[in-house]
Coordinates of N, CA and C in Angstrom, one line a residue:
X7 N 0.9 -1.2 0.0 CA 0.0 0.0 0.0 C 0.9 1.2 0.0
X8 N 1.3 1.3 -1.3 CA 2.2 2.7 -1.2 C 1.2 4.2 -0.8
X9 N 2.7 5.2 -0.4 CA 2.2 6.3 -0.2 C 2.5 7.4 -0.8
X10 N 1.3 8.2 -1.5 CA 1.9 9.1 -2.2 C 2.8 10.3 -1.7
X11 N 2.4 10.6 -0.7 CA 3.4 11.7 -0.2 C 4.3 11.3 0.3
X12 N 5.8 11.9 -0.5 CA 6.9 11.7 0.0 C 7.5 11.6 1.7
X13 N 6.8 12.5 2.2 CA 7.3 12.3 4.0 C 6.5 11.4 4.5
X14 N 5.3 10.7 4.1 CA 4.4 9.8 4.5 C 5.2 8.5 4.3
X15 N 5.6 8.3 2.7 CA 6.1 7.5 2.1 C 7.8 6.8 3.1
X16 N 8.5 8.0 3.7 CA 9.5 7.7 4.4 C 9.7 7.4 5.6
X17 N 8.0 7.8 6.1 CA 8.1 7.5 7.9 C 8.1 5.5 8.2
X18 N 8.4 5.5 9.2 CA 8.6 4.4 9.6 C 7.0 3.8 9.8
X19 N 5.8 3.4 9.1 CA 5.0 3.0 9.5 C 4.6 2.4 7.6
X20 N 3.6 1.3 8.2 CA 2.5 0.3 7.1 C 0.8 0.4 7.3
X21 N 0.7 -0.1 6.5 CA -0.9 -0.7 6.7 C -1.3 -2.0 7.5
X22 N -2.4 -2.2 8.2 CA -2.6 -3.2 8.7 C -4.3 -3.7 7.8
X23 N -4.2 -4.8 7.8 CA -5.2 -5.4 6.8 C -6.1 -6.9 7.3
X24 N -7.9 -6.7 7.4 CA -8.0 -7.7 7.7 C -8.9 -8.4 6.8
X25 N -8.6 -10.2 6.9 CA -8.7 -10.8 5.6 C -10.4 -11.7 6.1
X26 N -11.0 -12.3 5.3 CA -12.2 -13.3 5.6 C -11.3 -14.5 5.9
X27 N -12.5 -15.3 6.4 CA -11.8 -16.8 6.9 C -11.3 -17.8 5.8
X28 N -11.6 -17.0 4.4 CA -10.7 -18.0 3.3 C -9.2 -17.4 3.1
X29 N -9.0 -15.9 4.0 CA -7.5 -15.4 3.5 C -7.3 -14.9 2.0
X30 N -8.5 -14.4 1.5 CA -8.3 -14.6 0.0 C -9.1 -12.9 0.0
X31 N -9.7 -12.7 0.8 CA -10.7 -10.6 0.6 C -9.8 -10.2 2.0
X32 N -9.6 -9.3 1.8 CA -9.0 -8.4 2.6 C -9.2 -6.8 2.6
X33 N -9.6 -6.3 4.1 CA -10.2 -4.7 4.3 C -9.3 -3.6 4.9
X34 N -8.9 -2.7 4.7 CA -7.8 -2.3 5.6 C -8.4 -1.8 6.6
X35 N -7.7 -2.1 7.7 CA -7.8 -2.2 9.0 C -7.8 -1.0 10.0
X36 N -6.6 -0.7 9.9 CA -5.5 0.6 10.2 C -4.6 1.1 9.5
X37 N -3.9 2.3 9.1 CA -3.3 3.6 8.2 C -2.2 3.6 9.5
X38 N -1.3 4.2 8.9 CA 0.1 4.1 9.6 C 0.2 3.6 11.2
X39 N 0.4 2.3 10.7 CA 0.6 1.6 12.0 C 2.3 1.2 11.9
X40 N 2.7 1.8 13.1 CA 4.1 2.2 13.8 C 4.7 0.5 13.0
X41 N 6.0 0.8 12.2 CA 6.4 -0.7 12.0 C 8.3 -0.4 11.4
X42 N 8.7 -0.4 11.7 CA 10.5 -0.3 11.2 C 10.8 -1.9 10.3
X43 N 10.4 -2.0 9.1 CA 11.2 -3.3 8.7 C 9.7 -4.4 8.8
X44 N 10.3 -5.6 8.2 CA 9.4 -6.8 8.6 C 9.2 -7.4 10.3
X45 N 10.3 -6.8 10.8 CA 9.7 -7.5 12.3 C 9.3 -6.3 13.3
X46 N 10.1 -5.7 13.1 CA 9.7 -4.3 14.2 C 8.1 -3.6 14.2
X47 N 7.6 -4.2 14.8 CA 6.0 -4.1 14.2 C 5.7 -3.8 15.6
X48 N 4.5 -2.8 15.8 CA 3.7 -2.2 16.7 C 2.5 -2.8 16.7
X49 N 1.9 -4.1 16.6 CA 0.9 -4.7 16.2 C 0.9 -6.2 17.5
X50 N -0.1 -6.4 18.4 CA 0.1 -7.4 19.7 C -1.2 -7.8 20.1
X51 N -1.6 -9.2 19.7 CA -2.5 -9.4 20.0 C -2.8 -9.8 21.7
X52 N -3.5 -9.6 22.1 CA -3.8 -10.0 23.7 C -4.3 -12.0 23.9
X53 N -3.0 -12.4 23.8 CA -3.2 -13.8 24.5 C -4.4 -14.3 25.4
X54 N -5.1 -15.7 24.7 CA -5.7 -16.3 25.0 C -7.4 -15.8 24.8
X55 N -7.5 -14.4 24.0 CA -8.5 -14.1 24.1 C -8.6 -13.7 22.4
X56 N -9.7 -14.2 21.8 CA -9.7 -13.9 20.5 C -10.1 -12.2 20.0
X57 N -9.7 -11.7 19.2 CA -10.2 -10.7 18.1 C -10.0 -9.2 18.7
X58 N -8.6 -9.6 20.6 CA -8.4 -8.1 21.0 C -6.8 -7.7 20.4
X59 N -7.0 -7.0 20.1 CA -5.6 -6.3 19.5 C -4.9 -5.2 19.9
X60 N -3.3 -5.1 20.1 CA -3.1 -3.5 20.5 C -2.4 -2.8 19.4
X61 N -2.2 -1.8 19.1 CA -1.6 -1.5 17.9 C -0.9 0.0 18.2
X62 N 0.5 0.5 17.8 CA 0.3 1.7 17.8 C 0.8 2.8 16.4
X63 N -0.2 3.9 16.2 CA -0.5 4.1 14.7 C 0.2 5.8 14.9
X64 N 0.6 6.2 14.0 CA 1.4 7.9 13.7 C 0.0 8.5 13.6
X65 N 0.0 9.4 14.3 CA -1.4 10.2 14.2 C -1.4 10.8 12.9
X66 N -2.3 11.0 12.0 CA -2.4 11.4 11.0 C -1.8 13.3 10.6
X67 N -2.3 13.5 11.1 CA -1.9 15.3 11.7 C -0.6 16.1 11.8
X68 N 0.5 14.6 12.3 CA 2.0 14.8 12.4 C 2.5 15.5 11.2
X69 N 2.0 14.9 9.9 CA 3.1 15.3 8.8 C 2.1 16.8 8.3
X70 N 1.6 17.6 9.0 CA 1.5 19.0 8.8 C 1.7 20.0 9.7
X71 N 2.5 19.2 10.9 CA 2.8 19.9 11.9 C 4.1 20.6 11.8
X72 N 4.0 22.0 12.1 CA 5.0 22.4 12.1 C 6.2 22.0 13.2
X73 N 6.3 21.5 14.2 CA 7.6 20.8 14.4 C 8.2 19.9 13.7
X74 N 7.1 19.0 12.8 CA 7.2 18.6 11.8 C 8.0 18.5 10.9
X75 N 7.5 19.7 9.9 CA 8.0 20.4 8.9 C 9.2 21.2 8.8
X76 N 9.3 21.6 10.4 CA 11.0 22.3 10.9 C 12.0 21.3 10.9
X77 N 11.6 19.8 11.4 CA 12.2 18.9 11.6 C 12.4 18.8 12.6
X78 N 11.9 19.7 13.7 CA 12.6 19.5 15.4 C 11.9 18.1 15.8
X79 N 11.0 17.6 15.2 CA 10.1 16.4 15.7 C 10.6 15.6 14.8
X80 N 10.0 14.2 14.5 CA 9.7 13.5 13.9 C 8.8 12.4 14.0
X81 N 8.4 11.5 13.0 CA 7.2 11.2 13.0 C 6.9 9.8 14.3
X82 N 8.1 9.7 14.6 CA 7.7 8.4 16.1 C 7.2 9.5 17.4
X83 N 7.3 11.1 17.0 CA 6.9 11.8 18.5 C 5.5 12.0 18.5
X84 N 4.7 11.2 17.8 CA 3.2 11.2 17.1 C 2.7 10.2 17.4
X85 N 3.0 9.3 18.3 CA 2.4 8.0 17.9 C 1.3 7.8 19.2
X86 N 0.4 7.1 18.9 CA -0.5 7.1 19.8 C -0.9 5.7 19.7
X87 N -1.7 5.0 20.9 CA -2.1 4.2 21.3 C -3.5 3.1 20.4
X88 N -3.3 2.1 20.0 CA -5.1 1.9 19.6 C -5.2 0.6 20.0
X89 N -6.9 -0.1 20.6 CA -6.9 -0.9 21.0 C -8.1 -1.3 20.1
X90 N -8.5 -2.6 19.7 CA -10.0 -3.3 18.9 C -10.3 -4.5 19.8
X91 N -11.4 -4.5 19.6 CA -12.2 -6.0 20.8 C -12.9 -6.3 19.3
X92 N -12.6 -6.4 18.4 CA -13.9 -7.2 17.1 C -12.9 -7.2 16.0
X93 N -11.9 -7.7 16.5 CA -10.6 -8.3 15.1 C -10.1 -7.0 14.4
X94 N -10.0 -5.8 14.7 CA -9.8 -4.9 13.8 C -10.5 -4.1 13.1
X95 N -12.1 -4.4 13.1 CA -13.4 -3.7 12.2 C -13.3 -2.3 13.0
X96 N -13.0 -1.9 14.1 CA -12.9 -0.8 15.0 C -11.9 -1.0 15.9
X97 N -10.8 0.4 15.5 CA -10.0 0.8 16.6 C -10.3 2.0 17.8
X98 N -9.8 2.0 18.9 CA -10.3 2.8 19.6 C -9.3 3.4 20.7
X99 N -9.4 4.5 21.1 CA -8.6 5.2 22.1 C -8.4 4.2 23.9
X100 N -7.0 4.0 24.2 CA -7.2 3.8 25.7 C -7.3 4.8 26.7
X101 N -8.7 4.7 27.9 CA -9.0 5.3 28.7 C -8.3 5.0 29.4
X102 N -7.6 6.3 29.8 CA -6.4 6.4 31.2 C -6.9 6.1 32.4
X103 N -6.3 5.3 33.4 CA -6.7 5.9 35.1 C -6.4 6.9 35.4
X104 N -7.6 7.2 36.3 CA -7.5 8.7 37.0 C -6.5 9.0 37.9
X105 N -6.1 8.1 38.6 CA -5.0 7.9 39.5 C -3.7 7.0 39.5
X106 N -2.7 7.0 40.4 CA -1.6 6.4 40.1 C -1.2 5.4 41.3
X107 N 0.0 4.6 40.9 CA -0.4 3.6 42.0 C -0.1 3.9 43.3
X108 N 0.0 5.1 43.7 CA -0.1 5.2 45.1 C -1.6 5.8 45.7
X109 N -2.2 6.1 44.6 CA -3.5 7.1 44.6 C -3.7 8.2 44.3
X110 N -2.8 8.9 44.3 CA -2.7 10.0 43.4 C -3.6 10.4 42.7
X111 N -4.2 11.3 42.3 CA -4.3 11.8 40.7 C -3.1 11.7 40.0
X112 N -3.5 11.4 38.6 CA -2.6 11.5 37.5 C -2.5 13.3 36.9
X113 N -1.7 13.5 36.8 CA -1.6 15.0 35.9 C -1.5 14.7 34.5
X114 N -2.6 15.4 33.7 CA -1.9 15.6 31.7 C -2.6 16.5 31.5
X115 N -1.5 17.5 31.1 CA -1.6 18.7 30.4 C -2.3 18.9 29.6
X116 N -2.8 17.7 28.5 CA -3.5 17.9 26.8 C -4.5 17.8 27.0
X117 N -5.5 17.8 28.2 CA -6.9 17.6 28.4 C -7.4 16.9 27.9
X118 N -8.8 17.3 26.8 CA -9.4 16.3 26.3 C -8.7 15.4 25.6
X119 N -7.3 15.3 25.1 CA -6.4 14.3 24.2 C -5.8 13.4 25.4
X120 N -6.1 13.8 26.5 CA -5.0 12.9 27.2 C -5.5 11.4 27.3
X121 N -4.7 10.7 26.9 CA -4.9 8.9 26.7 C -3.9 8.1 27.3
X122 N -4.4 6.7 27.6 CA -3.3 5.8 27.8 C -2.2 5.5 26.3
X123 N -1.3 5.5 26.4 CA -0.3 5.5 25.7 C 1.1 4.1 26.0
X124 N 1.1 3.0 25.0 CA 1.8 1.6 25.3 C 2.7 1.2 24.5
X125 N 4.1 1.1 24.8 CA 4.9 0.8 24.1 C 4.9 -0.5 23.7
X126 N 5.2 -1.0 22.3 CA 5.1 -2.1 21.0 C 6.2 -2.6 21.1
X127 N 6.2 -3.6 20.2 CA 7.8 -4.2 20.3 C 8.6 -3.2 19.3
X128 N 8.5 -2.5 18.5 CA 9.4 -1.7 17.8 C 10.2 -1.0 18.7
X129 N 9.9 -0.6 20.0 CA 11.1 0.0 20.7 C 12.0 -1.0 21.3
X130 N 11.5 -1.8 22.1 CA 12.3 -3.2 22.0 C 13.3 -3.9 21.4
X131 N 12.3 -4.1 19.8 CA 13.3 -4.9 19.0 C 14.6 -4.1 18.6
X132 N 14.4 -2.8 18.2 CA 15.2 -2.2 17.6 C 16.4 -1.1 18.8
X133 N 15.6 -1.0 20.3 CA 16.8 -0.7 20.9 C 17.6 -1.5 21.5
X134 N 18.9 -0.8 22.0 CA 19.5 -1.4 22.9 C 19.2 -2.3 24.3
X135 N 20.4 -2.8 25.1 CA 19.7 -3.2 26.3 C 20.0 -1.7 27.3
X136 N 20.3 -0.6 26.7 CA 20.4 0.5 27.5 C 19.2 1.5 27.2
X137 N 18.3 1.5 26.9 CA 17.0 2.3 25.6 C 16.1 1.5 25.6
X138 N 16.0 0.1 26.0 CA 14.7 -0.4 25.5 C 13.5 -0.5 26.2
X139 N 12.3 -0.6 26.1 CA 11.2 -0.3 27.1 C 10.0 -1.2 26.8
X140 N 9.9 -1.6 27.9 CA 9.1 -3.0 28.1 C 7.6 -2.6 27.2
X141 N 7.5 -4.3 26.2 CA 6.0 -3.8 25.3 C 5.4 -4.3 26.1
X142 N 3.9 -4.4 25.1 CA 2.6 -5.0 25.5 C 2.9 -6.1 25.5
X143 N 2.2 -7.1 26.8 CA 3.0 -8.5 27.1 C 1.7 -9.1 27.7
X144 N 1.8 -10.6 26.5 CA 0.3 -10.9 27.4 C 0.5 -12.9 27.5
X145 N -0.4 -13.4 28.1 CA 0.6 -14.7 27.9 C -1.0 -15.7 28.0
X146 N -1.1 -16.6 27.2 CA -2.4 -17.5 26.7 C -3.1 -18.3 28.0
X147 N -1.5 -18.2 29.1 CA -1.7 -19.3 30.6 C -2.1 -18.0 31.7
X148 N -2.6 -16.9 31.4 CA -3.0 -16.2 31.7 C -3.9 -15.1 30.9
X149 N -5.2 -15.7 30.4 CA -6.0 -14.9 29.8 C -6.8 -13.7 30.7
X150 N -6.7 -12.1 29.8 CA -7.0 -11.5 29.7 C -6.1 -10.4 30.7
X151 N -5.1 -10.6 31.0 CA -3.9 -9.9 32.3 C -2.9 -9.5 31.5
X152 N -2.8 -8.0 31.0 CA -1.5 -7.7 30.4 C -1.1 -6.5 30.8
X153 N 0.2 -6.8 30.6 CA 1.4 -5.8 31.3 C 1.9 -4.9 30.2
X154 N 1.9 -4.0 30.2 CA 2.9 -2.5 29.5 C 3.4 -1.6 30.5
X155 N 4.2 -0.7 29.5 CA 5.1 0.0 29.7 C 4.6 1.3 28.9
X156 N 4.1 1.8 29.2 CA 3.8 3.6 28.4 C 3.7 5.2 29.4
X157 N 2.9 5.9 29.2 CA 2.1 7.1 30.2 C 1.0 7.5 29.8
X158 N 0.9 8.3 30.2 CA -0.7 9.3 30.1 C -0.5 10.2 28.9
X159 N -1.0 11.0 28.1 CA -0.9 11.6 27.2 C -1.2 11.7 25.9
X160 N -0.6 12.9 25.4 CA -1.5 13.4 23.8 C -1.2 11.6 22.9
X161 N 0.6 12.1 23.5 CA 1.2 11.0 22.5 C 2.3 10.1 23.4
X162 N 2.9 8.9 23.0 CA 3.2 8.3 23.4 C 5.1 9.0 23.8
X163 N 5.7 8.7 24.9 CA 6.7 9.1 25.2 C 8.0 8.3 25.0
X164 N 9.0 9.0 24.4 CA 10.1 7.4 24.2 C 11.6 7.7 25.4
X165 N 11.0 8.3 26.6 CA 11.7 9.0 27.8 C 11.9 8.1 28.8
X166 N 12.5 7.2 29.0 CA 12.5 6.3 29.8 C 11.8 6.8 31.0
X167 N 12.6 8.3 31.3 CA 12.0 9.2 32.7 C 10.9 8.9 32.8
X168 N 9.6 9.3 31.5 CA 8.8 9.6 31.8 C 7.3 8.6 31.0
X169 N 8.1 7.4 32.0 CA 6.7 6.1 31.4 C 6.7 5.2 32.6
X170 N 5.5 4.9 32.9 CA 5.5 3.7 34.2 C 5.0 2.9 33.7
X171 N 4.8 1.2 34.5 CA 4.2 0.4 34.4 C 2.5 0.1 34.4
X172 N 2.1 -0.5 33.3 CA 0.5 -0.4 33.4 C 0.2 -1.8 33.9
X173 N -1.2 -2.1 33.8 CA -1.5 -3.2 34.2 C -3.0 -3.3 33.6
X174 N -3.7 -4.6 33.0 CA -4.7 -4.5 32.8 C -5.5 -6.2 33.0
X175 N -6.2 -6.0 33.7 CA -7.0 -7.7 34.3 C -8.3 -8.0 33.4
X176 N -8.7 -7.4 32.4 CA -10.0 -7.5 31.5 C -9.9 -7.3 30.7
X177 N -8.4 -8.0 29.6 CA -8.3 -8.3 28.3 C -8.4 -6.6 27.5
X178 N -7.8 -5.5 29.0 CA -7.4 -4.2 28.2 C -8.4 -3.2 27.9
X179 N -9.9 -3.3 28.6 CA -10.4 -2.6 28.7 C -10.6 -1.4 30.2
X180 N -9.9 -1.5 31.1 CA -9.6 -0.6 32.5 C -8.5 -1.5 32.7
X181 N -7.4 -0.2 32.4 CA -6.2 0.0 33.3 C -5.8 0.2 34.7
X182 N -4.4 0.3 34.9 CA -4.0 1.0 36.2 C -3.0 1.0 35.9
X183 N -2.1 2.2 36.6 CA -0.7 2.1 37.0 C -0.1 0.9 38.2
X184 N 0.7 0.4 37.8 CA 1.1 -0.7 38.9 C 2.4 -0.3 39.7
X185 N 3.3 0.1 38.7 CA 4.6 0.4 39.0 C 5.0 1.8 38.4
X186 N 6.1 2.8 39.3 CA 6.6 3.8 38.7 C 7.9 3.8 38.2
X187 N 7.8 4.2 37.0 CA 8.9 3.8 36.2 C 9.0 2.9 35.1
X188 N 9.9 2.2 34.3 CA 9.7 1.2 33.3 C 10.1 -0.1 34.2
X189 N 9.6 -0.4 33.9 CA 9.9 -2.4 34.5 C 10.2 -3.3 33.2
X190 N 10.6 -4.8 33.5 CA 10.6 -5.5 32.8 C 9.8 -6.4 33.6
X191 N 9.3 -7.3 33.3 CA 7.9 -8.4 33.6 C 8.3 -9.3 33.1
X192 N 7.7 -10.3 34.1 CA 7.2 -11.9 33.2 C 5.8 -12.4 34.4
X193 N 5.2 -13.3 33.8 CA 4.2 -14.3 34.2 C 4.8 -15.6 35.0
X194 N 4.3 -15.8 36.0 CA 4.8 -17.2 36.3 C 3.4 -17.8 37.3
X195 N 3.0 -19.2 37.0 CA 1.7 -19.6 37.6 C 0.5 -18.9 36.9
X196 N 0.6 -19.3 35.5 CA -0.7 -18.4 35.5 C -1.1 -17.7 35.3
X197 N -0.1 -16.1 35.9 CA -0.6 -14.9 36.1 C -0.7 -15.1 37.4
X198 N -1.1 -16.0 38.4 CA -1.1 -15.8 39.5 C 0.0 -15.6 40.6
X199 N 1.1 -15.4 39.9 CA 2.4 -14.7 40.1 C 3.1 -13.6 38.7
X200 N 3.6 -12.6 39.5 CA 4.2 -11.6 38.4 C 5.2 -11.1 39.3
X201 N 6.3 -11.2 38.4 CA 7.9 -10.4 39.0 C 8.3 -9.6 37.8
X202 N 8.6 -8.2 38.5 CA 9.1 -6.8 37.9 C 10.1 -6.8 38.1
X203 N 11.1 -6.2 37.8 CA 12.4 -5.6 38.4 C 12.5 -4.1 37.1
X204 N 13.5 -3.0 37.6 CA 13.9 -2.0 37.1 C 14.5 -1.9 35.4
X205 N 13.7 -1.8 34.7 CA 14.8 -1.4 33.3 C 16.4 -1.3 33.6
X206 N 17.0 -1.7 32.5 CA 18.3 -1.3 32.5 C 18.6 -0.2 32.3
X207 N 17.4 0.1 31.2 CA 17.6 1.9 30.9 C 17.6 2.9 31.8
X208 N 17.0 2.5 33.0 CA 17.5 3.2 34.2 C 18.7 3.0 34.8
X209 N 19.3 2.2 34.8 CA 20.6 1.8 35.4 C 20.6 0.8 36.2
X210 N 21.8 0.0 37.0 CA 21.4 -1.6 37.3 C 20.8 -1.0 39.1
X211 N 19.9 -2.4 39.4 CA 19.0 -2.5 40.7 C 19.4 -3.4 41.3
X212 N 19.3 -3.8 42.4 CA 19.3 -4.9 43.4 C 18.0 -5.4 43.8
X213 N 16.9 -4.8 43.8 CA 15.5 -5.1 44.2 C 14.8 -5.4 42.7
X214 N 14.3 -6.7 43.4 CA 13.0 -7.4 42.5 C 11.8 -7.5 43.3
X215 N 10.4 -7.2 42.3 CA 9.2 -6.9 42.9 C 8.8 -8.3 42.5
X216 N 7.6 -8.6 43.3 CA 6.7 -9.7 43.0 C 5.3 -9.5 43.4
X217 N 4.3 -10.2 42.5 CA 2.8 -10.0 43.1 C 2.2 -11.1 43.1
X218 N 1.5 -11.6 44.0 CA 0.3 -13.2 44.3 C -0.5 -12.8 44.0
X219 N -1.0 -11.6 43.5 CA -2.4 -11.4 43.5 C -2.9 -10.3 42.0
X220 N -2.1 -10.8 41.1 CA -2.2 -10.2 39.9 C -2.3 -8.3 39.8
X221 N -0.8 -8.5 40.6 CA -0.6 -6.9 40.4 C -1.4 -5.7 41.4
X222 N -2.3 -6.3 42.6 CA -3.4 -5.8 43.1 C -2.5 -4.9 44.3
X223 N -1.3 -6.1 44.7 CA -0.7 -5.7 46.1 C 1.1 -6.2 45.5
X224 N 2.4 -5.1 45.8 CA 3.0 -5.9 45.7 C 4.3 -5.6 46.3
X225 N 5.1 -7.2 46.7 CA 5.7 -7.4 47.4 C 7.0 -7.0 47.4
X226 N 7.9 -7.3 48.7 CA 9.2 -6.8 48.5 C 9.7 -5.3 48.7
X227 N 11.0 -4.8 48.1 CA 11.8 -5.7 47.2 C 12.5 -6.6 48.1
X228 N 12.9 -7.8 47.2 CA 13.9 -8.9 47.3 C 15.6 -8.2 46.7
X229 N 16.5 -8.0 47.8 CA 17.1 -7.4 47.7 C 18.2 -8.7 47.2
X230 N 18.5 -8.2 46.1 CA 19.9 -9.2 45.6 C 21.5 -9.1 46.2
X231 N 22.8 -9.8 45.8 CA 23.6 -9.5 46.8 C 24.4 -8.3 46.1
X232 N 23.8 -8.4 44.5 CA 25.0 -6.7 44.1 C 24.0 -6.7 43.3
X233 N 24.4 -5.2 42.5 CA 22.9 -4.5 41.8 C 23.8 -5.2 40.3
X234 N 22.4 -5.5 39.4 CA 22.6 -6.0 37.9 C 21.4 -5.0 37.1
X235 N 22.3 -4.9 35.8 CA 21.4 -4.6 35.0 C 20.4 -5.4 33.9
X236 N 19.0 -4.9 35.0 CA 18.5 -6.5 34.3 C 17.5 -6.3 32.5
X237 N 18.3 -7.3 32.3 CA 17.5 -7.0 30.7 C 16.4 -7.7 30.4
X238 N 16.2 -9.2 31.3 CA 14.8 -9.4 30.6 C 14.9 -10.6 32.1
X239 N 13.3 -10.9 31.8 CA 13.5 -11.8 33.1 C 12.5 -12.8 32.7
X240 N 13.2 -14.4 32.7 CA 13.1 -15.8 32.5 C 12.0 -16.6 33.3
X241 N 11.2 -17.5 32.6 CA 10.3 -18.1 33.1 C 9.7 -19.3 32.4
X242 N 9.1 -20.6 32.5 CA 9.1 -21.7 32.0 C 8.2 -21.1 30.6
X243 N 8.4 -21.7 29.4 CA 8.1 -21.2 28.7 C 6.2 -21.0 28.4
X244 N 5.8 -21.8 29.0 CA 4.0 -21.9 29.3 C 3.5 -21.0 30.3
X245 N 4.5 -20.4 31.2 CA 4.3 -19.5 32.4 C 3.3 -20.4 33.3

C-alpha cells in the first residue's frame, strides 16, 4: 500500500489489513501503524483471548505539523495508542486511570487528548539493552492480564523518565498504573504470580518486585547481593 506523499512514504510505518476466513478478501484495518522493517511491528495481539488487539499508529496530523515540517520532531513523536475487541473492524482510544499507583491523581496537560499511551515491540526490538522499554505483554496461561510500559498523554513518550508500568486484568479494557517507572515483567503460575524488576535503561537495581495477586498488592523488594542490570527476566516457557 504505497504512499503518495513523500514524508508519508519515508516514515517508519505500514498498513494493517483484515482478511475473511478464506484469507483470500482483505479490508484495511488501520493507516500508519508504527512498523520499522518486517519484524519491528507495533501490532500485539492479547493472548488467549480472541479478536483483541493493541496496535500503535502515527497520528495522521504529524506530517503538517510544524515541528514537523522544521524537523525538530519527527514522526515516532506522534504515535498514539489503539486498541479493537472485534478483530480490527474498530479501533479505539485507551482510557487512562485517573489515578496512580499510590492514589494520586494523575496530571496531563492535553486535556481532552489525554490517553493511555503503550509501548510495541518496535522500541524493544530495535533498541538497545540500555534504551529499551518493556512492550505489550500478554501470555495465553493467563488470559485477559497484560502488562505494558507507556504514560498518560496526547502522544506516546520514548523518555525512559517519563513512562510507568500499566497493568490490565480484562483483556485491556480498565487499566491501572502498577509500578513507577519502566519495568521489565514476566508471568509465572498463570498470572497468579508476576515479578518486575527495574529497566536497564534506568541503570542496574538490586530489588525485585513480586505480586500473588495479579498486580493488586506488591511485594518486597527482594534485595539481591550486588545491583545488575537486568534486561529481561526468565520463566518456564507456558508460564
Amino acid at each position: 500500500h504505497d504512499e503518495e506523499d513523500a514524508r508519508e512514504a519515508a516514515a517508519p510505518m505500514g498498513n494493517l489489513y483484515s482478511s475473511d476466513e478464506s484469507l483470500q478478501l482483505y479490508t484495511l484495518s488501520m493507516r500508519r501503524n508504527v512498523r520499522f522493517g518486517g519484524a519491528a511491528v507495533d501490532f500485539a495481539n492479547v493472548e488467549g483471548i480472541d479478536g483483541i488487539y493493541v496496535a500503535n499508529q502515527i497520528d495522521g496530523g504529524s506530517f503538517t505539523d510544524p515541528s514537523f515540517i522544521a524537523k525538530t520532531k519527527s514522526a515516532v513523536d506522534f504515535v498514539k495508542t489503539r486498541i479493537t475487541y472485534n478483530g480490527g473492524g474498530a479501533w479505539q482510544p485507551i482510557k487512562p486511570p485517573v489515578v496512580d499507583k499510590d492514589g494520586a491523581p494523575i496530571t496531563c496537560h492535553a486535556g481532552n487528548k489525554c490517553e493511555l499511551h503503550l509501548h510495541g515491540a518496535s522500541h524493544w526490538q530495535r533498541g538497545s539493552w540500555k534504551t529499551r522499554l518493556g512492550s505489550v505483554y500478554s501470555q495465553a496461561a493467563a488470559p485477559g492480564v497484560i502488562l505494558a510500559t507507556g504514560n498518560v498523554g496526547e502522544f506516546l513518550s520514548n523518555d525512559a523518565n517519563s513512562v510507568n508500568t500499566y497493568m490490565s486484568r480484562d483483556a485491556g479494557v480498565t487499566w491501572e498504573e502498577i509500578l513507577k517507572g519502566p519495568h521489565i515483567y514476566e508471568f509465572g503460575n498463570h498470572g497468579g504470580l508476576i515479578v518486575a524488576a527495574k529497566m536497564a535503561s534506568l541503570g542496574p537495581t538490586d530489588e525485585v518486585y513480586f505480586s500473588r495477586d495479579e498486580g493488586l498488592c506488591w511485594e518486597g523488594p527482594i534485595k539481591l547481593q550486588r545491583k545488575l542490570s537486568v534486561h529481561n527476566i526468565r520463566v518456564d516457557p507456558g508460564a
